[in-house]
Amino acid sequence: MRTEGRLAGGFGFPLGCVAVVAAEIGADLAGDTAHPSYAVAAVALVVGAVAVVTTPLAAAGVTAVGWAVLSGFAYGRSGALVFTAVTARVAVILAGAAVFGLVLGAGWRMVQRVRPVFAEAVVPMPRKAGEPSHRRVASL
């Protein structure tokens, strides 16, 4: 798979998973745990940011892990996945963030793409007739 300026999926996926967990923990510590929407917003930002810099497959994996973390810990509170209408909306939000990040990243890479510049050929000045091309070493 060609990465074309993106972080390879082998690095982007684990890095994204760590960032999702850190965002969830940070949102739980900073915000009110009775309102998991803070955690959803934090994880959606992380998913979007990861989607900008990594491959689509890694972004999809980080989206799934983000949903599992939110479903299990922000809404489930015991680590067990919760399948409700609210977690379905969370899945849609995270998928939207991933798609937005992928489109934004593709646009950014398109803008940053540099056309190849052809270097001008440099022709050295010709030597004078009596000028040696190199120094001769005296032999014994």
PDB file of C-alpha atoms in Angstrom, residues 37-121:
ATOM      1  CA  SER A  37     -20.376  14.017  25.329  1.00  0.00           C
ATOM      2  CA  TYR A  38     -17.075  15.610  26.375  1.00  0.00           C
ATOM      3  CA  ALA A  39     -15.353  12.295  25.807  1.00  0.00           C
ATOM      4  CA  VAL A  40     -17.135  11.856  22.455  1.00  0.00           C
ATOM      5  CA  ALA A  41     -15.908  15.269  21.315  1.00  0.00           C
ATOM      6  CA  ALA A  42     -12.342  14.549  22.432  1.00  0.00           C
ATOM      7  CA  VAL A  43     -12.245  11.128  20.779  1.00  0.00           C
ATOM      8  CA  ALA A  44     -13.844  12.498  17.587  1.00  0.00           C
ATOM      9  CA  LEU A  45     -11.097  15.129  17.378  1.00  0.00           C
ATOM     10  CA  VAL A  46      -8.454  12.442  17.805  1.00  0.00           C
ATOM     11  CA  VAL A  47     -10.069  10.204  15.176  1.00  0.00           C
ATOM     12  CA  GLY A  48     -10.216  13.109  12.730  1.00  0.00           C
ATOM     13  CA  ALA A  49      -6.598  14.066  13.391  1.00  0.00           C
ATOM     14  CA  VAL A  50      -5.408  10.484  12.949  1.00  0.00           C
ATOM     15  CA  ALA A  51      -7.383  10.206   9.708  1.00  0.00           C
ATOM     16  CA  VAL A  52      -5.590  13.284   8.362  1.00  0.00           C
ATOM     17  CA  VAL A  53      -2.105  11.843   8.870  1.00  0.00           C
ATOM     18  CA  THR A  54      -2.484   8.102   8.323  1.00  0.00           C
ATOM     19  CA  THR A  55      -3.921   5.576   5.871  1.00  0.00           C
ATOM     20  CA  PRO A  56      -7.671   4.944   5.475  1.00  0.00           C
ATOM     21  CA  LEU A  57      -7.385   1.435   6.919  1.00  0.00           C
ATOM     22  CA  ALA A  58      -5.626   2.687  10.038  1.00  0.00           C
ATOM     23  CA  ALA A  59      -8.201   5.467  10.377  1.00  0.00           C
ATOM     24  CA  ALA A  60     -11.019   2.914  10.205  1.00  0.00           C
ATOM     25  CA  GLY A  61      -9.321   0.829  12.880  1.00  0.00           C
ATOM     26  CA  VAL A  62      -8.855   3.828  15.158  1.00  0.00           C
ATOM     27  CA  THR A  63     -12.515   4.722  14.614  1.00  0.00           C
ATOM     28  CA  ALA A  64     -13.584   1.232  15.709  1.00  0.00           C
ATOM     29  CA  VAL A  65     -11.313   1.335  18.752  1.00  0.00           C
ATOM     30  CA  GLY A  66     -12.611   4.811  19.620  1.00  0.00           C
ATOM     31  CA  TRP A  67     -16.193   3.578  19.471  1.00  0.00           C
ATOM     32  CA  ALA A  68     -15.328   0.552  21.616  1.00  0.00           C
ATOM     33  CA  VAL A  69     -13.614   2.723  24.228  1.00  0.00           C
ATOM     34  CA  LEU A  70     -16.530   5.155  24.362  1.00  0.00           C
ATOM     35  CA  SER A  71     -19.146   2.413  24.359  1.00  0.00           C
ATOM     36  CA  GLY A  72     -17.384   0.403  27.005  1.00  0.00           C
ATOM     37  CA  PHE A  73     -16.157   3.075  29.365  1.00  0.00           C
ATOM     38  CA  ALA A  74     -18.012   6.336  28.759  1.00  0.00           C
ATOM     39  CA  TYR A  75     -21.458   4.752  28.352  1.00  0.00           C
ATOM     40  CA  GLY A  76     -20.995   1.259  29.767  1.00  0.00           C
ATOM     41  CA  ARG A  77     -18.840   2.156  32.744  1.00  0.00           C
ATOM     42  CA  SER A  78     -17.756  -1.442  33.236  1.00  0.00           C
ATOM     43  CA  GLY A  79     -15.820  -2.109  30.059  1.00  0.00           C
ATOM     44  CA  ALA A  80     -18.624  -4.117  28.466  1.00  0.00           C
ATOM     45  CA  LEU A  81     -19.743  -2.852  25.066  1.00  0.00           C
ATOM     46  CA  VAL A  82     -23.146  -1.189  25.072  1.00  0.00           C
ATOM     47  CA  PHE A  83     -25.275  -1.336  21.913  1.00  0.00           C
ATOM     48  CA  THR A  84     -27.911   1.394  22.200  1.00  0.00           C
ATOM     49  CA  ALA A  85     -29.212   4.229  20.046  1.00  0.00           C
ATOM     50  CA  VAL A  86     -26.800   6.606  21.768  1.00  0.00           C
ATOM     51  CA  THR A  87     -23.770   4.486  20.944  1.00  0.00           C
ATOM     52  CA  ALA A  88     -25.053   4.167  17.374  1.00  0.00           C
ATOM     53  CA  ARG A  89     -25.009   7.974  17.160  1.00  0.00           C
ATOM     54  CA  VAL A  90     -21.495   7.933  18.580  1.00  0.00           C
ATOM     55  CA  ALA A  91     -20.486   5.508  15.828  1.00  0.00           C
ATOM     56  CA  VAL A  92     -21.936   7.860  13.204  1.00  0.00           C
ATOM     57  CA  ILE A  93     -20.125  10.838  14.752  1.00  0.00           C
ATOM     58  CA  LEU A  94     -16.802   9.007  14.782  1.00  0.00           C
ATOM     59  CA  ALA A  95     -17.272   7.733  11.229  1.00  0.00           C
ATOM     60  CA  GLY A  96     -18.058  11.280  10.112  1.00  0.00           C
ATOM     61  CA  ALA A  97     -14.934  12.561  11.847  1.00  0.00           C
ATOM     62  CA  ALA A  98     -12.858   9.877  10.116  1.00  0.00           C
ATOM     63  CA  VAL A  99     -14.296  10.673   6.684  1.00  0.00           C
ATOM     64  CA  PHE A 100     -13.807  14.397   7.245  1.00  0.00           C
ATOM     65  CA  GLY A 101     -10.211  13.774   8.321  1.00  0.00           C
ATOM     66  CA  LEU A 102      -9.509  11.568   5.294  1.00  0.00           C
ATOM     67  CA  VAL A 103     -10.918  14.178   2.902  1.00  0.00           C
ATOM     68  CA  LEU A 104      -9.034  16.965   4.660  1.00  0.00           C
ATOM     69  CA  GLY A 105      -5.799  14.967   4.553  1.00  0.00           C
ATOM     70  CA  ALA A 106      -6.212  14.149   0.871  1.00  0.00           C
ATOM     71  CA  GLY A 107      -6.840  17.814   0.102  1.00  0.00           C
ATOM     72  CA  TRP A 108      -3.824  18.870   2.131  1.00  0.00           C
ATOM     73  CA  ARG A 109      -1.564  16.384   0.365  1.00  0.00           C
ATOM     74  CA  MET A 110      -2.889  17.546  -3.006  1.00  0.00           C
ATOM     75  CA  VAL A 111      -2.015  21.148  -2.153  1.00  0.00           C
ATOM     76  CA  GLN A 112       1.407  20.160  -0.841  1.00  0.00           C
ATOM     77  CA  ARG A 113       2.267  17.995  -3.836  1.00  0.00           C
ATOM     78  CA  VAL A 114       5.253  19.575  -5.548  1.00  0.00           C
ATOM     79  CA  ARG A 115       5.733  19.168  -9.250  1.00  0.00           C
ATOM     80  CA  PRO A 116       9.159  17.874 -10.206  1.00  0.00           C
ATOM     81  CA  VAL A 117      11.580  20.622 -11.075  1.00  0.00           C
ATOM     82  CA  PHE A 118      14.124  19.863 -13.731  1.00  0.00           C
ATOM     83  CA  ALA A 119      17.585  21.011 -12.770  1.00  0.00           C
ATOM     84  CA  GLU A 120      19.482  23.010 -15.329  1.00  0.00           C
ATOM     85  CA  ALA A 121      22.518  21.285 -16.744  1.00  0.00           C
TER      86      ALA A 121
END
